[in-house]
Short mmCIF file of C-alpha atoms (C1' of nucleotides) in Angstrom, two decimals:
data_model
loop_
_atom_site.label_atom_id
_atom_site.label_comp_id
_atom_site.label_asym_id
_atom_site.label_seq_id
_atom_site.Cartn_x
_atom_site.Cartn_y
_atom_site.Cartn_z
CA UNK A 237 -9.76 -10.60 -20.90
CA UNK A 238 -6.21 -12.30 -21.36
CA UNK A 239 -3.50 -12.81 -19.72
CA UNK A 240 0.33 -12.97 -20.07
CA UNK A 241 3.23 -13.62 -16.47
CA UNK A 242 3.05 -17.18 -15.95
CA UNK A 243 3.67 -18.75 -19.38
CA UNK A 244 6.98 -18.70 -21.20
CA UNK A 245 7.55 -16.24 -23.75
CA UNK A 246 10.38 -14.53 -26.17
CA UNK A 247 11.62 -12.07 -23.44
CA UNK A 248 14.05 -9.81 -25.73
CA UNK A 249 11.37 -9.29 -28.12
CA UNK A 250 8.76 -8.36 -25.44
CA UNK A 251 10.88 -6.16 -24.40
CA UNK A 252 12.15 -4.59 -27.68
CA UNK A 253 8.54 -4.84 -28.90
CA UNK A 254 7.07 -3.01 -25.71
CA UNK A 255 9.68 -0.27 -25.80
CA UNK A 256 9.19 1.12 -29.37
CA UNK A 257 5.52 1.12 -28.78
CA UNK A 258 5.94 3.01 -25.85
CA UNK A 259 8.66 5.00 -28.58
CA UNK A 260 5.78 5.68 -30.91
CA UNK A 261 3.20 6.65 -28.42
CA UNK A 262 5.58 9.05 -27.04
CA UNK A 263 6.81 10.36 -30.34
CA UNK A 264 2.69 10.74 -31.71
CA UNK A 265 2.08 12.49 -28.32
CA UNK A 266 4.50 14.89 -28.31
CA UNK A 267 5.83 12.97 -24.54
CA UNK A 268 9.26 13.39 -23.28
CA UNK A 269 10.63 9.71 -23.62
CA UNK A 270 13.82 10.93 -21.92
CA UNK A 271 16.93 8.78 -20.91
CA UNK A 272 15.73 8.36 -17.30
CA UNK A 273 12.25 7.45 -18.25
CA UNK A 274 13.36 5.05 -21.07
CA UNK A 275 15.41 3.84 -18.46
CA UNK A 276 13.08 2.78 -15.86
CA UNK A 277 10.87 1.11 -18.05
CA UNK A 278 13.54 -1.20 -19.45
CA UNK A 279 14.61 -2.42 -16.08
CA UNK A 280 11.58 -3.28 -15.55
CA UNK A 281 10.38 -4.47 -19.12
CA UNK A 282 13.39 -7.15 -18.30
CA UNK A 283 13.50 -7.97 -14.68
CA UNK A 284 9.59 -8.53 -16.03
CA UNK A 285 8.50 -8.64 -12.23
CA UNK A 286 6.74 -6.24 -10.01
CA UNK A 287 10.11 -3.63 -8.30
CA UNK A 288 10.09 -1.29 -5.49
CA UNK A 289 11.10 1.91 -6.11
CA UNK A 290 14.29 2.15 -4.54
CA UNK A 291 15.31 -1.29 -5.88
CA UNK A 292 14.87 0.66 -9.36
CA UNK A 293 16.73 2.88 -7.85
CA UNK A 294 19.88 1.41 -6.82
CA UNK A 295 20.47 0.08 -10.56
CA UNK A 296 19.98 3.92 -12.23
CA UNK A 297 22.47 4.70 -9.01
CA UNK A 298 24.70 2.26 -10.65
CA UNK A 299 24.35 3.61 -13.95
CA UNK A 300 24.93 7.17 -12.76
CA UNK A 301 21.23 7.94 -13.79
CA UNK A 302 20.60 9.31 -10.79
CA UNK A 303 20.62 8.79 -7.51
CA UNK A 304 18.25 10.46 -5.37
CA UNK A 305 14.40 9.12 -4.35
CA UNK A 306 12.58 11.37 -6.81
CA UNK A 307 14.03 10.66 -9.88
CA UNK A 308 12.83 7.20 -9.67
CA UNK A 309 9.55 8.77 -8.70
CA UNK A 310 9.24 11.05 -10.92
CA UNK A 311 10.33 8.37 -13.97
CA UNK A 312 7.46 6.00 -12.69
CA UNK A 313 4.78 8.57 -12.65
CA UNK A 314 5.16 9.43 -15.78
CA UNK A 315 5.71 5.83 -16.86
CA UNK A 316 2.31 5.13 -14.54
CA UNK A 317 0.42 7.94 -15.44
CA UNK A 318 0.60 6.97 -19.17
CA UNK A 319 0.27 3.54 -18.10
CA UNK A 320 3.06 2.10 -19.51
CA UNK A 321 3.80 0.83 -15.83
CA UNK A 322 1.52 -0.01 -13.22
CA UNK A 323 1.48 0.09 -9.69
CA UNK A 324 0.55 -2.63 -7.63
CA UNK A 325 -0.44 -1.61 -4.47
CA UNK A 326 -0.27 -4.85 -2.65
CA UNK A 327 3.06 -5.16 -3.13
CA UNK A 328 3.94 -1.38 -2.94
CA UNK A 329 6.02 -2.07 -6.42
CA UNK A 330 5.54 -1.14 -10.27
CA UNK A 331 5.40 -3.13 -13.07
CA UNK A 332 5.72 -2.54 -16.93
CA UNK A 333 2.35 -2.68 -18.77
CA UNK A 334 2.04 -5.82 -21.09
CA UNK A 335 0.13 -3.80 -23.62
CA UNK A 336 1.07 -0.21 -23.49
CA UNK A 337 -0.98 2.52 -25.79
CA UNK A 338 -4.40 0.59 -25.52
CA UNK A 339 -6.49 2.00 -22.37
CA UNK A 340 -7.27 -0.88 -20.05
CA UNK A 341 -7.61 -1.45 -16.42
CA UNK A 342 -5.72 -3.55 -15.50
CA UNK A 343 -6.08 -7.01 -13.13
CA UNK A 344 -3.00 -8.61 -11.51
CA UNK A 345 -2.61 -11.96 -10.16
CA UNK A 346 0.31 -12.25 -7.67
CA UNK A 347 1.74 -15.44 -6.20
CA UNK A 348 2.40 -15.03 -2.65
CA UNK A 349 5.31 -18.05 -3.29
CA UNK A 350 7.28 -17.04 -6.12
CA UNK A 351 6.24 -13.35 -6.22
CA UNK A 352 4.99 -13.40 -9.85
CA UNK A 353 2.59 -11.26 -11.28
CA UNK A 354 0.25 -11.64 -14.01
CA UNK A 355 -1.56 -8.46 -15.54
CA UNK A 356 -5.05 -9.22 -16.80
CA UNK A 357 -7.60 -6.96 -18.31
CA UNK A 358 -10.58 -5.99 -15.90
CA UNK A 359 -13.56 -4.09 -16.79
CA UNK A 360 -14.68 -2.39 -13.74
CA UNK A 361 -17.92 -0.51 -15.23
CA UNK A 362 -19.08 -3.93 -15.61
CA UNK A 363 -19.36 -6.88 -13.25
CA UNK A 364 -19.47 -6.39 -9.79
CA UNK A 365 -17.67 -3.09 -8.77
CA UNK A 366 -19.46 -1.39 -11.79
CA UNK A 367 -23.26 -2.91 -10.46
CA UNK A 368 -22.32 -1.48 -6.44
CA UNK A 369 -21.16 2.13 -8.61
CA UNK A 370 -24.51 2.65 -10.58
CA UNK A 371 -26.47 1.36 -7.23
CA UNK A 372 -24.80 4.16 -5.46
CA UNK A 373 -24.45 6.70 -7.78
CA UNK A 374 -20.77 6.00 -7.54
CA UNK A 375 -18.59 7.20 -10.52
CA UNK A 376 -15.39 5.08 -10.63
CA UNK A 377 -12.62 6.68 -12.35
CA UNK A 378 -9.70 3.92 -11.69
CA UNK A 379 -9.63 0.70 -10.24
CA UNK A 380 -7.41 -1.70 -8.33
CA UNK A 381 -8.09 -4.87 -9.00
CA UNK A 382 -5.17 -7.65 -7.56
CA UNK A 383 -5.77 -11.23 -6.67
CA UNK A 384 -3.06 -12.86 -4.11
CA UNK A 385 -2.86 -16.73 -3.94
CA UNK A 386 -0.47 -19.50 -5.81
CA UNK A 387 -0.07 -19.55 -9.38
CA UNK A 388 -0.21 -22.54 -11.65
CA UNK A 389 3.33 -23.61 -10.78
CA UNK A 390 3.39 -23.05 -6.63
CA UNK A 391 0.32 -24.53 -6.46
CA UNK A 392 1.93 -28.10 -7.78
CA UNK A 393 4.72 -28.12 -6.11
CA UNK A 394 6.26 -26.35 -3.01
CA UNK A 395 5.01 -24.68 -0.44
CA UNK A 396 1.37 -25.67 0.80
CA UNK A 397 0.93 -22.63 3.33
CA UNK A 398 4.00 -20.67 4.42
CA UNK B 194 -24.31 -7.68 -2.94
CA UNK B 195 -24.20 -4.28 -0.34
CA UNK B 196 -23.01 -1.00 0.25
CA UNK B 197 -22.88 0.96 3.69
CA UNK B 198 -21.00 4.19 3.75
CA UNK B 199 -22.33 7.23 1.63
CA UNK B 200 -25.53 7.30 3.47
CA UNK B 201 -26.84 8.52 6.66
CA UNK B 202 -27.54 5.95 9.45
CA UNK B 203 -27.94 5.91 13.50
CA UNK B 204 -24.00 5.55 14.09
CA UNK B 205 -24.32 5.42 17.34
CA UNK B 206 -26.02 1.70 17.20
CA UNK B 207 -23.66 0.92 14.48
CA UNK B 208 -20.86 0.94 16.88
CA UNK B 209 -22.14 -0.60 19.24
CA UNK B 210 -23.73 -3.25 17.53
CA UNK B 211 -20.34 -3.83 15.76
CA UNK B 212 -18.73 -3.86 18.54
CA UNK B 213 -20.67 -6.50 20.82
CA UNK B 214 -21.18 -8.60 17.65
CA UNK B 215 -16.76 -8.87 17.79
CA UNK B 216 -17.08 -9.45 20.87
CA UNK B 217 -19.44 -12.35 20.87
CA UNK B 218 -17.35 -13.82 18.07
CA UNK B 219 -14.45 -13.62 20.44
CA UNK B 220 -16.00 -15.03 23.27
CA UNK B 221 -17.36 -18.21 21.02
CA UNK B 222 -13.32 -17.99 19.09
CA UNK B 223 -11.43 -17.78 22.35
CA UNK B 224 -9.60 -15.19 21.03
CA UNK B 225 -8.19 -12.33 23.18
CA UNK B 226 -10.49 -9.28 22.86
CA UNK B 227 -7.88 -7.22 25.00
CA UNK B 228 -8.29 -3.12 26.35
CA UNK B 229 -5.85 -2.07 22.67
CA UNK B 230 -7.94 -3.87 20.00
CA UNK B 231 -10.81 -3.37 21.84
CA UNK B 232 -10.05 0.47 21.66
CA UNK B 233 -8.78 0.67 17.91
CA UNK B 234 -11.55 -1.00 16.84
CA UNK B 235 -14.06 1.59 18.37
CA UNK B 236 -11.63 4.36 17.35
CA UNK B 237 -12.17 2.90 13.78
CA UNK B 238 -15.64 2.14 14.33
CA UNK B 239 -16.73 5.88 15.55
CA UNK B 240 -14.54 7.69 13.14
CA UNK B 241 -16.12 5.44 10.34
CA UNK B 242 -13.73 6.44 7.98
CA UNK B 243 -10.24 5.14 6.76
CA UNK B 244 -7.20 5.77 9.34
CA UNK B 245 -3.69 5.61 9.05
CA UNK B 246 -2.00 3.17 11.51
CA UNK B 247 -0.20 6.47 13.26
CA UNK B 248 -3.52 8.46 12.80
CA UNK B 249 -5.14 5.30 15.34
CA UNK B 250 -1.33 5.61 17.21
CA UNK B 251 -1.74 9.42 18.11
CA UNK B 252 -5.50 8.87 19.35
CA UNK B 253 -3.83 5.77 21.63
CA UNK B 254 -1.01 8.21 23.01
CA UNK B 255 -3.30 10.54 23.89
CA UNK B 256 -4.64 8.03 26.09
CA UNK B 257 -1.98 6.31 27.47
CA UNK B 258 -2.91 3.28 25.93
CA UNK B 259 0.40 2.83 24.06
CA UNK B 260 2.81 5.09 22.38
CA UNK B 261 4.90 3.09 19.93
CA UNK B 262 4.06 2.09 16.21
CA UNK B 263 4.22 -1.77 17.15
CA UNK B 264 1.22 -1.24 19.33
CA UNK B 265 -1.08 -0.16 16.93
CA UNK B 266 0.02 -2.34 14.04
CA UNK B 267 0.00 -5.18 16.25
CA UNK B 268 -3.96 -4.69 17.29
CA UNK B 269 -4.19 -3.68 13.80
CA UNK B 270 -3.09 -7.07 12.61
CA UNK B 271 -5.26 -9.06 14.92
CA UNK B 272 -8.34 -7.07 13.99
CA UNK B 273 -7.58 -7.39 10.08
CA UNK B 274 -6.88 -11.06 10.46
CA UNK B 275 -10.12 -11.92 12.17
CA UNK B 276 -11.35 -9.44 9.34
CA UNK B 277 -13.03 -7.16 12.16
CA UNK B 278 -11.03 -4.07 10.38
CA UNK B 279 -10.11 -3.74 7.09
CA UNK B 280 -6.56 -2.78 4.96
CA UNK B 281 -7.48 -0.08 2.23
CA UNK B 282 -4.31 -0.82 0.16
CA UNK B 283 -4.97 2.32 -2.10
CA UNK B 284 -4.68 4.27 1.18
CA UNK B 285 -2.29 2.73 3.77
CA UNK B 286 -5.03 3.12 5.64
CA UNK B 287 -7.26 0.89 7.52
CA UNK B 288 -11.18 0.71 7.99
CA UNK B 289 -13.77 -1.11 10.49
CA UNK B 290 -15.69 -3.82 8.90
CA UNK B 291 -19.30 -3.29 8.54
CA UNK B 292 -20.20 -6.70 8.95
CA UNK B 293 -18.01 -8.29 11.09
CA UNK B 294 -18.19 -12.01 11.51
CA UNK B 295 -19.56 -13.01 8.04
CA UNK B 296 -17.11 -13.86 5.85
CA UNK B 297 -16.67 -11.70 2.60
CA UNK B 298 -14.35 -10.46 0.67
CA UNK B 299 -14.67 -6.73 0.72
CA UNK B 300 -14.27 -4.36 -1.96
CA UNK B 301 -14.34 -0.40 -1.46
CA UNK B 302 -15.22 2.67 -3.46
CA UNK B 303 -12.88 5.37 -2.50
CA UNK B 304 -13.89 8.66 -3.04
CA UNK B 305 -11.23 10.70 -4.04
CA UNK B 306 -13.04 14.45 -2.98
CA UNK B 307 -14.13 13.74 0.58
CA UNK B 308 -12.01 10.60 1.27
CA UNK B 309 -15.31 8.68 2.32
CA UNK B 310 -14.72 4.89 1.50
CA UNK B 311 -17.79 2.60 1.42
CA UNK B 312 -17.51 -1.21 2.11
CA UNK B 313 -19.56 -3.12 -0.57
CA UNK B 314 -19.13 -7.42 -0.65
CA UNK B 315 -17.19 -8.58 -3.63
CA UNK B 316 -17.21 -12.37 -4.65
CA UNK B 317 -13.80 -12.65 -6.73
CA UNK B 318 -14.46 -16.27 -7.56
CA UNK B 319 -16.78 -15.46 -9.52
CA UNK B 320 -16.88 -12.07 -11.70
CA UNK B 321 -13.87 -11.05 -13.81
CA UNK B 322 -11.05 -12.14 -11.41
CA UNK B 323 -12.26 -15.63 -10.98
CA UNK B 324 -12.77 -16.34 -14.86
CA UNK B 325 -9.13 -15.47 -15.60
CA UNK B 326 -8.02 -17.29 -12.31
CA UNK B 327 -9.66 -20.43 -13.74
CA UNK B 328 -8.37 -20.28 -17.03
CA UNK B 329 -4.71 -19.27 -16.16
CA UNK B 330 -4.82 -21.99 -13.18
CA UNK B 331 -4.32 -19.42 -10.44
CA UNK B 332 -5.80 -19.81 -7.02
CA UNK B 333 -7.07 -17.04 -5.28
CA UNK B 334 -6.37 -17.08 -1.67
CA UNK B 335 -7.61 -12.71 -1.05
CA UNK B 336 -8.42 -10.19 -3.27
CA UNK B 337 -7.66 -6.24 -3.34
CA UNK B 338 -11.10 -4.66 -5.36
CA UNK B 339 -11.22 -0.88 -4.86
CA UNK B 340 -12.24 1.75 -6.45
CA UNK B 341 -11.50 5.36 -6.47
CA UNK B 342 -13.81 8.01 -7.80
CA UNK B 343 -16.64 10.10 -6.87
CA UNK B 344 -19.29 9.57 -4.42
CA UNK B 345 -22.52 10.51 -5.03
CA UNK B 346 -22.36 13.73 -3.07
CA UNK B 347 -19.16 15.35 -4.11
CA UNK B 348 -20.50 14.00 -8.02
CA UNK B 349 -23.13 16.55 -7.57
CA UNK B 350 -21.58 19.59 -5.58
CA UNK B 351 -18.00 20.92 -5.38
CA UNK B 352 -14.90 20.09 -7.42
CA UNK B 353 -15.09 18.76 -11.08
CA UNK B 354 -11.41 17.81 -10.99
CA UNK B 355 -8.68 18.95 -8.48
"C1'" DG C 70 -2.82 -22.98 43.70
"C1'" DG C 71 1.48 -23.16 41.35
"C1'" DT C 72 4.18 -24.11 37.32
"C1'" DT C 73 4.74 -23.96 32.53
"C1'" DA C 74 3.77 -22.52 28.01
"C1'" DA C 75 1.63 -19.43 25.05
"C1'" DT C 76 0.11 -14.99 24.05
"C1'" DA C 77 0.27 -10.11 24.35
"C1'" DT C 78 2.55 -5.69 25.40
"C1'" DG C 79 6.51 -2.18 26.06
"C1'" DT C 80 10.41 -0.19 23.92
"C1'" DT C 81 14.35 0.82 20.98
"C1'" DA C 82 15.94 0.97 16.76
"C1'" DT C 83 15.69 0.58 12.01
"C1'" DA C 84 13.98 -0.35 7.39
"C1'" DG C 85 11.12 0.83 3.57
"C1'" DA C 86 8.11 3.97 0.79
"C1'" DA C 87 7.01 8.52 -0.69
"C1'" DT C 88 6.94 13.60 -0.82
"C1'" DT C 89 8.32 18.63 -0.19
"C1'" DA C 90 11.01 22.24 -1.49
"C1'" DC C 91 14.25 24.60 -4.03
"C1'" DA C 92 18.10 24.97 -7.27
"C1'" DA C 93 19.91 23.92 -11.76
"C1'" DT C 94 19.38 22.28 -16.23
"C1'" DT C 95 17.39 21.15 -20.59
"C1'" DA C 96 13.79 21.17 -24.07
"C1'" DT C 97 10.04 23.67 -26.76
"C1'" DC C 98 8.41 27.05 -29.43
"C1'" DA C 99 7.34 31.77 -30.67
"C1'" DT D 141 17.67 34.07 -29.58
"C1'" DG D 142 14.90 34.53 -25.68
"C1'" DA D 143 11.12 33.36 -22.91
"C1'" DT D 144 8.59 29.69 -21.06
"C1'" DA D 145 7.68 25.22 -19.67
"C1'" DA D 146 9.26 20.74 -18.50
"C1'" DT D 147 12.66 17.92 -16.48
"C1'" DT D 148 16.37 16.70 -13.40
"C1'" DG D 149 19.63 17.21 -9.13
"C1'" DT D 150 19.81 17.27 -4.33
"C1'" DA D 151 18.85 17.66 0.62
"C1'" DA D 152 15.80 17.04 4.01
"C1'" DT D 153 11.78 15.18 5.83
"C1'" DT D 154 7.50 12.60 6.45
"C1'" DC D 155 4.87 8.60 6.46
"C1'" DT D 156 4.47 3.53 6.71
"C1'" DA D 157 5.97 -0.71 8.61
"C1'" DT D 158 8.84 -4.25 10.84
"C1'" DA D 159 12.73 -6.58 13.55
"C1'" DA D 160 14.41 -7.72 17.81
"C1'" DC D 161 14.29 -8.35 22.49
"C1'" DA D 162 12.62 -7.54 27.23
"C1'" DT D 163 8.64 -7.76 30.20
"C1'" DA D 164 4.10 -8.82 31.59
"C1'" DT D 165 -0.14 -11.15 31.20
"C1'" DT D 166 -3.18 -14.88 30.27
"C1'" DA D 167 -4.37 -19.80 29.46
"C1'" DA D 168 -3.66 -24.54 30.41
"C1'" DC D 169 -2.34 -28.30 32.94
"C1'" DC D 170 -0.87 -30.96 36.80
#
DNA sequence: GGTTAATATGTTATAGAATTACAATTATCA
DNA sequence: TGATAATTGTAATTCTATAACATATTAACC
C-alpha cells in the first residue's frame, strides 16, 4: 500500500506524467479521450485536490467547454468509470487517480482542516471487509474506503477541534 | 467482528430492544430523547433498511409530526451523532444502528440488487487504513468502509448484472 | 415558583448535487 | 459515403442539505 497527497512533489510532471498515461490507455483502448474529458481531468490533475462538480464546472464555463450540469457529469463518469478519477463520497467531490491504468481500490485520507486528500491503495478482499464478505457469502464488487481526521501537518499546528 | 442484516431474525424484538436500549442511554446521557427522534429512529428501526432523509420526511408529514427538511435532518443529526442511526455515504441515505450504545465504527455491505445494507463492526486503526495512517502520520478521527456488491441471496437468484 | 439560559422545533428560502429527456453533433467503421 | 454508435448541448427537474430567523419548550438556578 503507498501513498502520495501530503508530501511535496514535482506537480507539472505529475501532471504531464498522469495525462499521457491516461493518453496511452485511451489510445490502446480504443476510448474517446475527447477535449471535454481531457479537460476535466487536467483541472483536476492540477488543482490536485478533491472538486465538486459544479466547481469543475464553472472553469469549463469559463473556457466555453460547456456549460450545462451534465457535461461535467458525463466527463467525470467516464473519467471515474475508467478510474482515472475517483469519487469521494464523503466529500461529494472527485479527484484524479494518482496511478491511472493499474486496477486498484482505492483508500483516501481526508483532513477535515485543510481539506487534503491522500489516495492509498486498499485491498478489500482481504482484511476486514473481505473476512465479514466470505462470512456472509457477500461478493464485494467496489469499495469505499475514506478515513477523515488531521493529517501530518494540522495535526502540529492549528486547529485542535473546530 | 459481526454482521446483522441478510438474515432472518424476530424484528419485532429488535426494535424494541433497540429502541429502549437508546433510551436508557439517554436517560443515563441526559440527552433529549424527544417525540421526532424518538419517531425517526423507530421509522428507521422498523423499515430496517437505508432511508433517504425526505423518504423519513414524507413518513413524518404524514403524521403531522413535521413537514420541513430541517426537521428530519435535525433528528437525523442527533441520532447519527450519538451514533443511534447511521450515514450510508454511498447512498445519501441513513440506517438504524444495530448496536446502539457500544462504540464501533461501522462498516456496511451494500447490496446493489435488493438495496439491503448490513451493518458489520470495522476497527480502522487497525487493518489497512490504520497501517497507512501510521506511516503517513495521519490521525483518524471516523472512517467511511462500505461495500457494494451482492448479497448472498440476490448472488444466487435473479440478475447477473443490470 | 419564577426567571434565565440553553435546547429544540417551525418555517421560509436557498444552496448544492445529480439526473432525465430530447435535440444536435461528431466519430467509427463497414 | 452512409449507417450506426458515441458524444455533446440544453432545458427542466429531482434529490440532498443547509442557512437564517422566529417561536416554543425544557433545564437549571436562585
Amino acid at each position: 500500500m503507498d501513498t502520495i497527497g501530503f508530501e511535496q512533489h514535482d506537480h507539472k510532471n505529475c501532471v504531464k506524467g498522469a495525462l499521457s498515461a491516461v493518453e496511452a490507455h485511451c489510445a490502446a483502448h480504443k476510448l474517446q479521450f475527447t477535449a471535454v474529458r481531457r479537460r476535466v481531468l487536467e483541472i483536476l490533475l492540477s488543482e490536485h485536490r478533491a472538486m465538486g462538480a459544479y466547481e469543475i464546472l464553472d472553469v469549463l464555463r469559463d473556457e466555453g467547454l460547456g456549460s450545462q450540469p451534465p457535461v461535467a457529469y458525463r466527463a467525470l463518469d467516464f473519467l471515474v468509470s475508467h478510474r482515472f478519477a475517483h469519487k469521494v463520497e464523503r466529500l461529494n467531490a472527485f479527484i484524479a487517480c494518482t496511478h491511472p491504468g493499474e486496477t486498484h481500490t482505492p483508500a483516501f485520507l481526508i483532513c477535515r482542516s485543510c481539506d487534503a486528500v491522500a489516495e492509498a491503495h486498499a485491498e478489500p478482499s482481504k482484511g476486514m471487509l473481505g473476512r465479514v464478505a466470505s462470512e456472509t457469502g457477500f461478493f464485494i464488487e467496489q469499495a469505499v474506503v475514506e478515513a477523515i481526521g488531521l493529517c501530518p501537518q494540522c495535526r502540529k499546528g492549528a486547529l485542535p477541534c473546530p
